[in-house]
PDB file of C-alpha atoms and ligand atoms in Angstrom:
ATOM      1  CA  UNK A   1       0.000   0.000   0.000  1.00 58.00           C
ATOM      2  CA  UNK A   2       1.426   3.103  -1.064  1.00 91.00           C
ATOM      3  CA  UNK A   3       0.307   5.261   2.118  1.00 96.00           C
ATOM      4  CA  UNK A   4       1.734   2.954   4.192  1.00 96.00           C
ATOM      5  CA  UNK A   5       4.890   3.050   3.061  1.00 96.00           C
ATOM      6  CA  UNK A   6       4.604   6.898   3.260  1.00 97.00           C
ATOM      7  CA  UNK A   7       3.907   6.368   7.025  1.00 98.00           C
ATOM      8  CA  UNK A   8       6.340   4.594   7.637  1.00 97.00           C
ATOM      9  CA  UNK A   9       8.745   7.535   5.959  1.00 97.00           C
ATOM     10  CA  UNK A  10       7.269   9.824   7.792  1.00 98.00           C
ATOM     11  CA  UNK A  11       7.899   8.432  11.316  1.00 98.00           C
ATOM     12  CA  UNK A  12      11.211   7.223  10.439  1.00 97.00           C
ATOM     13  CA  UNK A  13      12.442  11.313   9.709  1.00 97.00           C
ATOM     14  CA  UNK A  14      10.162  12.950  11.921  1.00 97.00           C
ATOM     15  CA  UNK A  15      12.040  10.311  14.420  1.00 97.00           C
ATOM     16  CA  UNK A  16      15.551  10.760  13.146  1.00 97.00           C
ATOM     17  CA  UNK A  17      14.573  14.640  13.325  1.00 96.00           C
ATOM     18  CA  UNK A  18      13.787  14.627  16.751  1.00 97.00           C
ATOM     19  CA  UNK A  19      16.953  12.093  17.700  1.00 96.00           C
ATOM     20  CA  UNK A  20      19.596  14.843  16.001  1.00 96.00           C
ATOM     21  CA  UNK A  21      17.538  17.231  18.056  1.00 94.00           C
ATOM     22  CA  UNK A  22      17.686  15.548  21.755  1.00 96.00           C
ATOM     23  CA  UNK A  23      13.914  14.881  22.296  1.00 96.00           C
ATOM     24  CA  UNK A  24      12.569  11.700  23.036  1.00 94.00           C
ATOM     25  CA  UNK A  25       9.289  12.466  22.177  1.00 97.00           C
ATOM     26  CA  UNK A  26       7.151  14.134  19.514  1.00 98.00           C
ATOM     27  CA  UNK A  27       4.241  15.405  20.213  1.00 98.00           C
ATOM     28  CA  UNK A  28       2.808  16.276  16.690  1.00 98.00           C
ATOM     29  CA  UNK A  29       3.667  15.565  13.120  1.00 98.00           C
ATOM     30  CA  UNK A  30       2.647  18.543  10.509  1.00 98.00           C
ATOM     31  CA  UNK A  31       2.384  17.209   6.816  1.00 98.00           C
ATOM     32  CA  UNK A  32       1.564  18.950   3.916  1.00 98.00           C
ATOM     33  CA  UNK A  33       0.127  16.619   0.772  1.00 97.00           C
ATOM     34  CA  UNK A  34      -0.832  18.277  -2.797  1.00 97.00           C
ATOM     35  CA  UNK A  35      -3.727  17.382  -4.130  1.00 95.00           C
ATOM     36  CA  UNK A  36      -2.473  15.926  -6.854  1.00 95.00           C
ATOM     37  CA  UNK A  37       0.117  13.738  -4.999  1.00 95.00           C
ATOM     38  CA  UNK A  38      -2.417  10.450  -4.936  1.00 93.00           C
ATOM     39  CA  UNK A  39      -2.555  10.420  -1.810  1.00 95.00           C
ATOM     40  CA  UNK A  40      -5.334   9.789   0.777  1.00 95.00           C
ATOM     41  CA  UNK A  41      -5.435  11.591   3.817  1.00 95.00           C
ATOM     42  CA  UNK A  42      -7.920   8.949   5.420  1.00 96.00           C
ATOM     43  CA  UNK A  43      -5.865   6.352   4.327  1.00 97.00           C
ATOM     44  CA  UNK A  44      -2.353   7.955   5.218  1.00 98.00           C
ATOM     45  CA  UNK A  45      -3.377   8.881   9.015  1.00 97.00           C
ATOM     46  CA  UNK A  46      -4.853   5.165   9.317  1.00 97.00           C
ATOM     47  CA  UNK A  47      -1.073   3.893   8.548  1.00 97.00           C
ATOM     48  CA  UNK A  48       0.317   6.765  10.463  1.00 98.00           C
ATOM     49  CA  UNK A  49      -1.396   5.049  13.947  1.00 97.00           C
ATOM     50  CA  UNK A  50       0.187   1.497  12.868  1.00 97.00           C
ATOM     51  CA  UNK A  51       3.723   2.953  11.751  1.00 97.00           C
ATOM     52  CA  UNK A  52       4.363   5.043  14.842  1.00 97.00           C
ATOM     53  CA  UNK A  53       3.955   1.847  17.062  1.00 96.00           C
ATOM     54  CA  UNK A  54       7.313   1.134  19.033  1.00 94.00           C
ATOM     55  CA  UNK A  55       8.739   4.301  18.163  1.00 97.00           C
ATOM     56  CA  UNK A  56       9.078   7.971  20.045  1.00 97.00           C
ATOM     57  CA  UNK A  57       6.441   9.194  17.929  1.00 97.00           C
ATOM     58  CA  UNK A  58       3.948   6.680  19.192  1.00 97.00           C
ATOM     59  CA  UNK A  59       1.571   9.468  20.967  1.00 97.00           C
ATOM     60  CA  UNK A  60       2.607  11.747  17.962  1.00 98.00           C
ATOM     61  CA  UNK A  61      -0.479  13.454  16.403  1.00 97.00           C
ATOM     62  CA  UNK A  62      -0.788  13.561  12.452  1.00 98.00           C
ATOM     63  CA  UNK A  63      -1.713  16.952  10.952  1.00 98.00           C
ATOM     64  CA  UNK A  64      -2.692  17.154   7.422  1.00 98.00           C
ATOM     65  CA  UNK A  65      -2.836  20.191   5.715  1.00 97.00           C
ATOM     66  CA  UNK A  66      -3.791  19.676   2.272  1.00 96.00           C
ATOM     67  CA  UNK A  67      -1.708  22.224  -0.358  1.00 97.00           C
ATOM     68  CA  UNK A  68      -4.705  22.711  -3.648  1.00 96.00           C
ATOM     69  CA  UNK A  69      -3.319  22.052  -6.827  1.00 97.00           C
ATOM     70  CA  UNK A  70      -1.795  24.814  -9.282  1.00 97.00           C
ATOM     71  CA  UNK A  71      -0.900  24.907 -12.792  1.00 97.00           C
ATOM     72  CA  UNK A  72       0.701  27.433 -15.394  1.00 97.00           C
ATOM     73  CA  UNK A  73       0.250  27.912 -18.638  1.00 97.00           C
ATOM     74  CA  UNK A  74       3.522  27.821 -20.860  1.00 97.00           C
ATOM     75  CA  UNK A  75       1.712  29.362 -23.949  1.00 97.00           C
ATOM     76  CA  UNK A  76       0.322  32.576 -22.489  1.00 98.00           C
ATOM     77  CA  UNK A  77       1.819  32.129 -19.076  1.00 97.00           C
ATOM     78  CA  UNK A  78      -1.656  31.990 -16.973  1.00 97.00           C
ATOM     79  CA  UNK A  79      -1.671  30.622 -13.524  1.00 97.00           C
ATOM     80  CA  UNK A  80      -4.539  29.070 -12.301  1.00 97.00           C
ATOM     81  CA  UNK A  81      -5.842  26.165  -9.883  1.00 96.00           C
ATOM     82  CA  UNK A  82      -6.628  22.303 -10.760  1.00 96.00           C
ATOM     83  CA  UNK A  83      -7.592  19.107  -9.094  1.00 93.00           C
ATOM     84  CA  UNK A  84      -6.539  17.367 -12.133  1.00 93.00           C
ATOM     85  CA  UNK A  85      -3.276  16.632 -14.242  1.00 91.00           C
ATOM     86  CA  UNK A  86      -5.246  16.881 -17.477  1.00 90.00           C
ATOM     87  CA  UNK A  87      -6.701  20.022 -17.755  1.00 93.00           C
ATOM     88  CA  UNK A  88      -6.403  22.817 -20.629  1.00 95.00           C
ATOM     89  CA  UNK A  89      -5.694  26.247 -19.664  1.00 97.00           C
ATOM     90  CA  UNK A  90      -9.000  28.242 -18.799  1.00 96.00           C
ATOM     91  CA  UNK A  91      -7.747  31.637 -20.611  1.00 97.00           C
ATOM     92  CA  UNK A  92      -6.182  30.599 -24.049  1.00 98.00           C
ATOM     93  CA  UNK A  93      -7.477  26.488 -24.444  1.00 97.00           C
ATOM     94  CA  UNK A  94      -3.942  25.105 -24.173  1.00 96.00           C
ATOM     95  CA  UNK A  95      -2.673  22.025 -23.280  1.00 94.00           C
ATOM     96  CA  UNK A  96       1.102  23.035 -22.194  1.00 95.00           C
ATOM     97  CA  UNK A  97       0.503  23.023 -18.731  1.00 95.00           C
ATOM     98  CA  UNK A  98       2.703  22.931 -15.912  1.00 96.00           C
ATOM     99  CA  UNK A  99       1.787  21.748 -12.880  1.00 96.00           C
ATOM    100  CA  UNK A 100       3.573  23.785  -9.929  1.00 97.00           C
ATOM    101  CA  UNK A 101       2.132  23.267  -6.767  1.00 97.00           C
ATOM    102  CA  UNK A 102       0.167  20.333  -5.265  1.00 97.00           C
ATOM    103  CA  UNK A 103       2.406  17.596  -6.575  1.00 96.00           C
ATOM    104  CA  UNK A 104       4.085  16.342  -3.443  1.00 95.00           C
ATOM    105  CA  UNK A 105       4.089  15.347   0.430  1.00 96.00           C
ATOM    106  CA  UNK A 106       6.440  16.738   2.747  1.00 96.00           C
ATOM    107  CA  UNK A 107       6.784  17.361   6.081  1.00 97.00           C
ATOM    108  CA  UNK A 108       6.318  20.741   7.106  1.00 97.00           C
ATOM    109  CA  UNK A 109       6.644  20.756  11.244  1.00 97.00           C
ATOM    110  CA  UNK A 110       7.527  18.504  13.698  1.00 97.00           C
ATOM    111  CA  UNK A 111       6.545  19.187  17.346  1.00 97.00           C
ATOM    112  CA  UNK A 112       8.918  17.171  20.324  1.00 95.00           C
ATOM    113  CA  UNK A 113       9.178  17.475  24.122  1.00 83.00           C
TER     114      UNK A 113
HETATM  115 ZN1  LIG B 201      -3.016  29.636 -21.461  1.00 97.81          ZN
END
């Protein structure tokens, strides 16, 4: 399952984080997943609770705040929002689209004792 294996990414730097850092114990876990990175939020906070077992994040909250998708238009240089990868550009029609935001997951905060 690919949000599992996210999970499981997630506690493992928000842990190594916190270990660099002295804490032995994080409190909260901030995450920030584009729309259009395929993941599910209900599904990624249902593997967070199994991943975090036996680790010093296992009382860590998961906070998801979801980033909306953006695109731009490389022919007339619009910028405008999406929830999809295949969309044309709302001003000129055109299908040379970048998308710029909402791509990816990253973690944004972590919160330790
Ligand atoms: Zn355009």
């Amino acid at each position: 399952m690919h949000e599992m294996t996210l999970a499981i990414n997630i506690v493992k730097i928000a842990c190594k984080t916190a270990n660099q850092n002295g804490a032995d114990k994080i409190n909260s876990i901030e995450v920030e997943v584009g729309k259009l990175a395929g993941v599910l939020e209900d599904s990624l906070a249902f593997c967070f609770e199994a991943a975090r077992n036996n680790s010093i994040a296992k009382d860590a909250q998961l906070k998801i705040l979801t980033i909306p998708g953006k695109a731009h238009c490389i022919a007339c240089d619009d910028s405008f929002d999406t929830d999809t990868f295949f969309t044309l550009c709302p001003e000129c029609d055109g299908i040379a689209i970048d998308i710029i935001q909402g791509k990816d997951l990253r973690i944004k905060s972590i919160n330790v004792d």
